[in-house]
Coordinates of C-alpha atoms in Angstrom, one line a residue:
X979 CA -4.7 18.5 -11.8
X980 CA -7.3 20.9 -10.8
X981 CA -9.4 19.5 -8.0
X982 CA -12.2 21.9 -8.8
X983 CA -13.0 19.9 -11.9
X984 CA -12.0 16.4 -10.7
X985 CA -13.4 15.7 -7.2
X986 CA -12.1 12.7 -5.2
X987 CA -14.7 10.2 -3.9
X988 CA -12.9 10.2 -0.6
X989 CA -10.8 12.9 1.1
X990 CA -7.8 10.6 1.0
X991 CA -7.9 9.4 -2.6
X992 CA -8.5 10.8 -6.1
X993 CA -10.2 8.0 -7.9
X994 CA -9.4 7.3 -11.6
X995 CA -12.2 7.7 -14.1
X996 CA -11.8 4.0 -15.1
X997 CA -12.0 1.1 -12.7
X998 CA -12.5 -2.6 -12.9
X999 CA -16.0 -3.6 -11.8
X1000 CA -15.9 -6.5 -9.3
X1001 CA -18.5 -8.5 -11.3
X1002 CA -15.8 -9.2 -13.9
X1003 CA -14.0 -11.7 -11.6
X1004 CA -17.0 -14.0 -11.6
X1005 CA -16.8 -14.6 -15.3
X1006 CA -13.3 -16.1 -15.5
X1007 CA -11.6 -19.3 -14.6
X1008 CA -9.9 -19.8 -11.2
X1009 CA -6.4 -19.3 -12.6
X1010 CA -7.4 -15.9 -14.0
X1011 CA -9.4 -15.1 -10.9
X1012 CA -6.2 -15.3 -8.8
X1013 CA -4.3 -13.1 -11.3
X1014 CA -6.9 -10.4 -10.9
X1015 CA -7.0 -10.9 -7.2
X1016 CA -3.3 -10.2 -7.0
X1017 CA -4.0 -6.9 -8.6
X1018 CA -7.0 -6.2 -6.3
X1019 CA -5.2 -7.2 -3.1
X1020 CA -3.1 -4.1 -3.2
X1021 CA -0.8 -1.8 -4.9
X1022 CA 1.5 -3.7 -2.7
X1023 CA 0.9 -7.4 -2.1
X1024 CA 4.0 -9.2 -1.0
X1025 CA 5.0 -12.6 0.1
X1026 CA 8.1 -14.2 1.7
X1027 CA 9.7 -17.6 2.1
X1028 CA 10.9 -18.3 5.7
X1029 CA 14.7 -19.0 5.7
X1030 CA 15.0 -20.5 2.2
X1031 CA 18.3 -20.9 0.4
X1032 CA 19.2 -18.0 -1.9
X1033 CA 18.4 -18.9 -5.6
X1034 CA 21.3 -20.3 -7.5
X1035 CA 22.2 -19.3 -11.0
X1036 CA 21.4 -22.8 -12.2
X1037 CA 17.9 -22.8 -10.7
X1038 CA 17.2 -19.3 -12.2
X1039 CA 18.3 -20.5 -15.6
X1040 CA 15.8 -23.3 -15.4
X1041 CA 12.8 -21.2 -14.4
X1042 CA 13.8 -17.8 -15.8
X1043 CA 11.0 -16.4 -18.0
X1044 CA 13.1 -13.3 -18.9
X1045 CA 16.6 -14.8 -19.4
X1046 CA 20.1 -13.7 -19.8
X1047 CA 23.2 -14.0 -17.6
X1048 CA 23.1 -10.4 -16.6
X1049 CA 19.5 -10.7 -15.5
X1050 CA 20.4 -13.9 -13.5
X1051 CA 23.3 -12.2 -11.9
X1052 CA 21.2 -9.2 -10.8
X1053 CA 18.5 -11.3 -9.3
X1054 CA 20.9 -13.6 -7.5
X1055 CA 22.7 -10.6 -6.0
X1056 CA 19.5 -8.8 -5.0
X1057 CA 18.2 -12.0 -3.3
X1058 CA 21.4 -12.6 -1.4
X1059 CA 20.9 -12.7 2.4
X1060 CA 23.4 -11.4 5.0
X1061 CA 23.0 -14.5 7.2
X1062 CA 21.3 -17.9 7.3
X1063 CA 18.7 -16.5 9.7
X1064 CA 17.6 -13.7 7.3
X1065 CA 14.7 -13.9 4.9
X1066 CA 14.5 -13.9 1.2
X1067 CA 11.5 -11.7 0.3
X1068 CA 9.6 -11.1 -3.0
X1069 CA 7.9 -7.7 -2.8
X1070 CA 5.3 -7.1 -5.5
X1071 CA 4.4 -3.5 -6.3
X1072 CA 8.0 -2.8 -5.2
X1073 CA 8.1 0.5 -6.9
X1074 CA 4.9 1.6 -5.3
X1075 CA 4.7 3.9 -2.2
X1076 CA 4.6 1.3 0.6
X1077 CA 6.5 -1.3 -1.4
X1078 CA 9.5 0.9 -1.9
X1079 CA 9.8 1.7 1.8
X1080 CA 9.3 -1.9 2.9
X1081 CA 11.9 -3.1 0.4
X1082 CA 14.5 -0.6 1.7
X1083 CA 13.8 -1.5 5.3
X1084 CA 14.2 -5.2 4.6
X1085 CA 17.4 -4.7 2.7
X1086 CA 18.8 -2.5 5.4
X1087 CA 18.4 -5.2 8.0
X1088 CA 20.1 -7.8 5.8
X1089 CA 17.2 -9.7 4.1
X1090 CA 17.4 -10.7 0.5
X1091 CA 14.9 -8.7 -1.6
X1092 CA 13.6 -9.1 -5.1
X1093 CA 11.1 -6.6 -6.4
X1094 CA 8.3 -7.1 -8.9
X1095 CA 6.3 -4.3 -10.5
X1096 CA 4.4 -3.7 -13.8
X1097 CA 4.8 0.1 -13.6
X1098 CA 1.2 0.7 -14.6
X1099 CA -0.1 4.2 -15.3
X1100 CA -2.6 4.5 -12.4
X1101 CA -0.5 7.5 -11.6
X1102 CA 2.7 9.1 -13.0
X1103 CA 5.1 6.2 -13.8
X1104 CA 8.0 8.6 -13.7
X1105 CA 7.7 8.7 -9.9
X1106 CA 7.7 4.9 -9.9
X1107 CA 10.8 4.8 -12.0
X1108 CA 12.5 7.3 -9.7
X1109 CA 11.7 5.0 -6.8
X1110 CA 13.1 2.1 -8.8
X1111 CA 16.4 4.0 -9.0
X1112 CA 16.5 4.5 -5.3
X1113 CA 15.9 0.7 -4.8
X1114 CA 18.6 -0.1 -7.3
X1115 CA 21.2 2.1 -5.4
X1116 CA 20.2 0.1 -2.3
X1117 CA 20.8 -3.2 -4.1
X1118 CA 17.2 -4.2 -4.8
X1119 CA 16.5 -5.4 -8.3
X1120 CA 13.0 -4.8 -9.6
X1121 CA 11.7 -7.2 -12.3
X1122 CA 8.9 -6.2 -14.7
X1123 CA 6.1 -8.7 -15.2
X1124 CA 2.8 -10.1 -13.8
X1125 CA 2.7 -13.3 -11.7
X1126 CA -0.3 -15.1 -10.2
X1127 CA 1.0 -15.1 -6.7
X1128 CA -1.5 -17.2 -4.9
X1129 CA -1.6 -19.9 -7.5
X1130 CA 2.2 -20.0 -7.6
X1131 CA 2.4 -20.1 -3.8
X1132 CA -0.1 -22.9 -3.2
X1133 CA 2.1 -25.3 -5.3
X1134 CA 5.5 -24.2 -4.1
X1135 CA 7.7 -26.4 -2.0
X1136 CA 8.0 -25.2 0.7
X1137 CA 4.9 -23.0 0.5
X1138 CA 5.6 -19.3 1.4
X1139 CA 3.8 -17.4 4.1
X1140 CA 1.9 -14.5 2.6
X1141 CA 1.5 -10.9 4.0
X1142 CA -0.7 -8.7 1.8
X1143 CA -2.0 -5.2 2.0
X1144 CA -5.7 -4.4 2.4
X1145 CA -7.3 -1.1 3.4
X1146 CA -9.4 0.6 6.1
X1147 CA -12.0 1.1 3.3
X1148 CA -13.3 -2.4 4.0
X1149 CA -15.1 -1.1 7.1
X1150 CA -17.4 0.8 4.7
X1151 CA -20.7 1.9 6.4
X1152 CA -19.7 0.6 9.8
X1153 CA -20.5 3.3 12.3
X1154 CA -18.8 1.8 15.4
X1155 CA -15.5 3.5 16.2
X1156 CA -12.7 2.9 16.5
X1157 CA -12.7 0.3 13.8
X1158 CA -11.8 -3.2 15.1
X1159 CA -10.8 -6.3 13.1
X1160 CA -13.9 -8.0 14.7
X1161 CA -16.3 -5.4 13.2
X1162 CA -18.4 -6.3 10.2
X1163 CA -17.0 -5.6 6.8
X1164 CA -19.9 -6.7 4.6
X1165 CA -21.2 -3.2 3.7
X1166 CA -18.7 -1.6 1.4
X1167 CA -19.3 2.1 0.6
X1168 CA -17.4 2.1 -2.7
X1169 CA -16.3 -0.2 -5.5
X1170 CA -12.7 0.3 -4.3
X1171 CA -13.7 -1.0 -0.9
X1172 CA -15.5 -3.9 -2.5
X1173 CA -12.4 -5.0 -4.4
X1174 CA -10.4 -4.8 -1.2
X1175 CA -12.9 -7.0 0.7
X1176 CA -12.9 -9.4 -2.3
X1177 CA -9.2 -9.7 -2.0
X1178 CA -9.5 -10.6 1.7
X1179 CA -12.0 -13.3 1.0
X1180 CA -9.9 -14.8 -1.8
X1181 CA -6.9 -14.8 0.5
X1182 CA -9.0 -16.5 3.2
X1183 CA -10.1 -19.2 0.7
X1184 CA -6.5 -20.0 -0.2
X1185 CA -5.7 -20.3 3.5
X1186 CA -8.6 -22.6 4.1
X1187 CA -8.2 -24.8 1.1
X1188 CA -4.4 -25.0 0.5
X1189 CA -2.9 -24.3 4.0
X1190 CA -1.3 -21.0 3.0
X1191 CA -0.2 -18.9 6.0
X1192 CA -1.9 -15.5 5.4
X1193 CA -1.7 -12.1 7.1
X1194 CA -3.7 -9.1 5.9
X1195 CA -2.8 -5.6 6.9
X1196 CA -5.5 -2.9 6.7
X1197 CA -3.7 0.4 6.1
X1198 CA -5.2 3.6 7.3
X1199 CA -4.5 6.6 5.0
X1200 CA -0.8 6.2 4.6
X1201 CA 1.3 9.3 3.8
X1202 CA 4.9 10.5 3.6
X1203 CA 7.9 10.9 1.3
X1204 CA 7.7 9.1 -2.1
X1205 CA 3.9 8.9 -1.7
X1206 CA 1.1 8.6 -4.2
X1207 CA 0.1 11.7 -6.2
X1208 CA -3.6 10.7 -6.1
X1209 CA -3.7 11.2 -2.3
X1210 CA -5.2 14.4 -0.9
X1211 CA -2.1 15.5 1.0
X1212 CA 0.0 15.1 -2.1
X1213 CA -2.2 16.9 -4.7
X1214 CA -3.1 19.5 -2.1
X1215 CA 0.6 20.3 -1.8
X1216 CA 0.9 20.5 -5.5
X1217 CA -2.1 22.8 -6.0
X1218 CA -1.2 25.0 -3.1
X1219 CA 2.3 25.7 -4.5
X1220 CA 0.7 26.5 -7.9
X1221 CA -1.7 28.9 -6.3
X1222 CA -4.7 26.9 -7.2
X1223 CA -7.9 26.6 -5.2
X1224 CA -8.3 23.3 -3.4
X1225 CA -11.6 21.6 -2.5
X1226 CA -12.1 20.6 1.1
X1227 CA -15.1 18.4 1.9
X1228 CA -17.4 18.6 5.0
X1229 CA -19.9 15.9 6.0
X1230 CA -23.6 16.3 5.0
X1231 CA -24.4 17.7 8.5
X1232 CA -21.7 20.3 8.2
X1233 CA -19.3 18.4 10.5
X1234 CA -15.6 17.7 9.9
X1235 CA -14.3 14.9 7.7
X1236 CA -11.5 13.2 9.5
X1237 CA -8.9 10.5 8.6
X1238 CA -6.6 8.4 10.7
X1239 CA -3.5 9.6 8.8
X1240 CA -0.6 7.1 9.3
X1241 CA 3.0 7.9 8.5
X1242 CA 4.9 5.6 6.2
X1243 CA 7.7 4.7 8.7
X1244 CA 5.1 3.5 11.1
X1245 CA 3.4 1.4 8.5
X1246 CA 6.7 -0.2 7.5
X1247 CA 7.3 -1.2 11.2
X1248 CA 3.9 -3.0 11.1
X1249 CA 4.8 -4.7 7.9
X1250 CA 8.1 -6.0 9.2
X1251 CA 6.4 -7.1 12.5
X1252 CA 3.9 -9.1 10.4
X1253 CA 6.7 -10.7 8.4
X1254 CA 8.7 -11.6 11.5
X1255 CA 5.8 -13.2 13.3
X1256 CA 4.3 -15.1 10.4
X1257 CA 4.2 -18.9 10.8
X1258 CA 5.0 -21.4 8.1
X1259 CA 2.3 -22.6 5.7
X1260 CA 1.1 -26.2 6.1
X1261 CA 0.4 -27.3 2.5
X1262 CA 2.6 -29.8 0.6
X1263 CA 2.3 -30.2 -3.2
X1264 CA -0.8 -28.0 -3.3
X1265 CA -2.6 -30.0 -0.6
X1266 CA -3.4 -28.7 2.9
X1267 CA -1.9 -30.8 5.7
X1268 CA -3.2 -28.9 8.7
X1269 CA -4.7 -25.6 9.8
X1270 CA -2.5 -22.6 8.8
X1271 CA -2.2 -19.2 10.4
X1272 CA -4.7 -16.6 9.3
X1273 CA -4.5 -13.0 10.7
X1274 CA -5.9 -9.6 10.0
X1275 CA -4.5 -6.4 11.6
X1276 CA -5.3 -2.7 11.5
X1277 CA -2.3 -0.5 10.9
X1278 CA -3.3 3.1 11.8
X1279 CA -2.2 6.0 13.9
X1280 CA -5.3 5.7 16.1
X1281 CA -5.6 9.5 16.2
X1282 CA -8.1 10.9 13.5
X1283 CA -7.4 14.4 12.3
X1284 CA -9.9 16.6 10.4
X1285 CA -8.9 17.2 6.8
X1286 CA -9.3 20.9 7.5
X1287 CA -6.4 20.6 10.0
X1288 CA -4.3 18.8 7.4
X1289 CA -4.8 21.8 5.1
X1290 CA -3.9 24.2 7.9
X1291 CA -0.6 22.3 8.6
X1292 CA 0.3 22.4 4.9
X1293 CA -0.4 26.1 4.7
X1294 CA 2.0 26.6 7.6
X1295 CA 4.7 24.4 6.3
X1296 CA 4.6 25.7 2.7
X1297 CA 4.2 29.3 3.9
X1298 CA 1.5 29.9 1.2
X1299 CA -2.0 31.2 1.8
X1300 CA -4.4 28.5 0.8
X1301 CA -7.3 29.2 -1.5
X1302 CA -9.9 26.7 -0.3
X1303 CA -13.5 25.9 -1.3
X1304 CA -15.6 24.0 1.2
X1305 CA -18.2 21.7 -0.3
X1306 CA -20.5 19.0 1.0
X1307 CA -19.1 15.5 0.8
X1308 CA -20.3 13.7 -2.4
X1309 CA -22.7 10.9 -1.8
X1310 CA -20.8 8.4 -3.9
X1311 CA -19.2 6.0 -1.6
X1312 CA -17.5 8.4 0.9
X1313 CA -17.2 7.9 4.6
X1314 CA -17.1 10.7 7.2
X1315 CA -14.1 9.4 9.2
X1316 CA -11.7 6.5 9.8
X1317 CA -10.3 5.5 13.2
X1318 CA -8.2 2.4 13.8
X1319 CA -8.3 0.2 16.9
X1320 CA -4.7 -1.1 16.9
X1321 CA -4.7 -3.1 20.1
X1322 CA -4.3 -6.4 18.2
X1323 CA -1.3 -5.2 16.3
X1324 CA 0.2 -3.7 19.4
X1325 CA -0.1 -7.1 21.2
X1326 CA 0.9 -9.4 18.5
X1327 CA 3.3 -7.3 16.3
X1328 CA 4.6 -4.9 18.8
X1329 CA 3.2 -2.1 16.6
X1330 CA 3.3 1.4 18.0
X1331 CA 3.0 4.5 15.7
X1332 CA 5.2 7.4 16.8
X1333 CA 4.7 10.1 14.2
X1334 CA 2.1 12.8 14.5
X1335 CA 0.6 14.4 11.4
X1336 CA 2.5 17.7 11.6
X1337 CA 5.9 15.9 12.0
X1338 CA 5.1 13.5 9.2
X1339 CA 3.9 16.2 6.8
X1340 CA 7.1 18.2 7.5
X1341 CA 9.2 15.3 6.3
X1342 CA 6.9 14.9 3.2
X1343 CA 7.1 18.6 2.3
X1344 CA 10.9 18.5 2.5
X1345 CA 11.0 15.5 0.2
X1346 CA 8.4 17.0 -2.2
X1347 CA 10.4 20.2 -2.6
X1348 CA 13.6 18.3 -3.0
X1349 CA 12.1 16.0 -5.7
X1350 CA 10.0 18.5 -7.7
X1351 CA 11.7 21.9 -7.0
X1352 CA 15.3 21.3 -5.7
X1353 CA 16.4 24.8 -6.6
X1354 CA 13.6 26.4 -4.7
X1355 CA 13.9 24.3 -1.6
X1356 CA 16.3 26.7 0.1
X1357 CA 13.7 29.5 0.1
X1358 CA 11.3 27.5 2.3
X1359 CA 13.6 25.4 4.5

């Protein structure tokens, strides 16, 4: 993709030409609203059941919408826990960037994991299929299909606790830095941000009405191996290696555009911390029996880096002279910087990022060359 012709609306993301306007969700019934909300909530929304019994073949046979003894066997094996104190976790968007890393981390520590993914074409599905193979080798089975998670969760017995992915984009036009969970989030600067905020509000409504335990995680510009091709660090790397010119934005006043780049392993630690500290939901048979836990956390690196420095690091790691074109930031929903206040996550989740941008990009570049150009890898590393 030539970034000269397709400009991202933010330095971190390359937006698709098509999107789903938020007004569509007001025209549909509640059951469909929750289906769309599960899409809006993240590329990775996931929920887990605290210490439930592993699913038995007989129960799967009763409720199995896909069917077949081989399917049942794979699901049962994937959901098997190493001990009674371990979790059984359903990870949606399991073949996505963060979903893959979280699934692997859960499986490594002995939790039962079942993945769910629809393998949409938002970006190259071949990369998602490659992640699926990695998960399969680790013992994680990924099922294809949609499910209305919040609707299913409210009526489950016992109700699961829910941990879902949101985004730093919800801070929108907020100018107070670093961004705190207490700051206002009612001024989205893009449609993408508006859908993320809508997801948070829908999750809050299910917490309030049905007693679902809910934790939202606001990710700040996640990067690393197996990442998303629509992110700047990813397509910069691709275009630099092809000798193409890349577009680097500066703020309208000529200042630097900066992002709180957060390495994937640090994000995973935050996700697991949220899972491990989540309390049980309080609803029974779809009815709230008491106040349930509701939490929002920032997961960032709390060290914003100018995008120009990101390019400089890639130039050094790839050993290729970068052809760059500096342009004013487009006025279509962009923000100049992101900066996370992570004090709440530090206190309640034990979250502490440890990877700086250069160290993380070095790991990403090594993976990128292995995955896309394995024979040329030796010439660089």
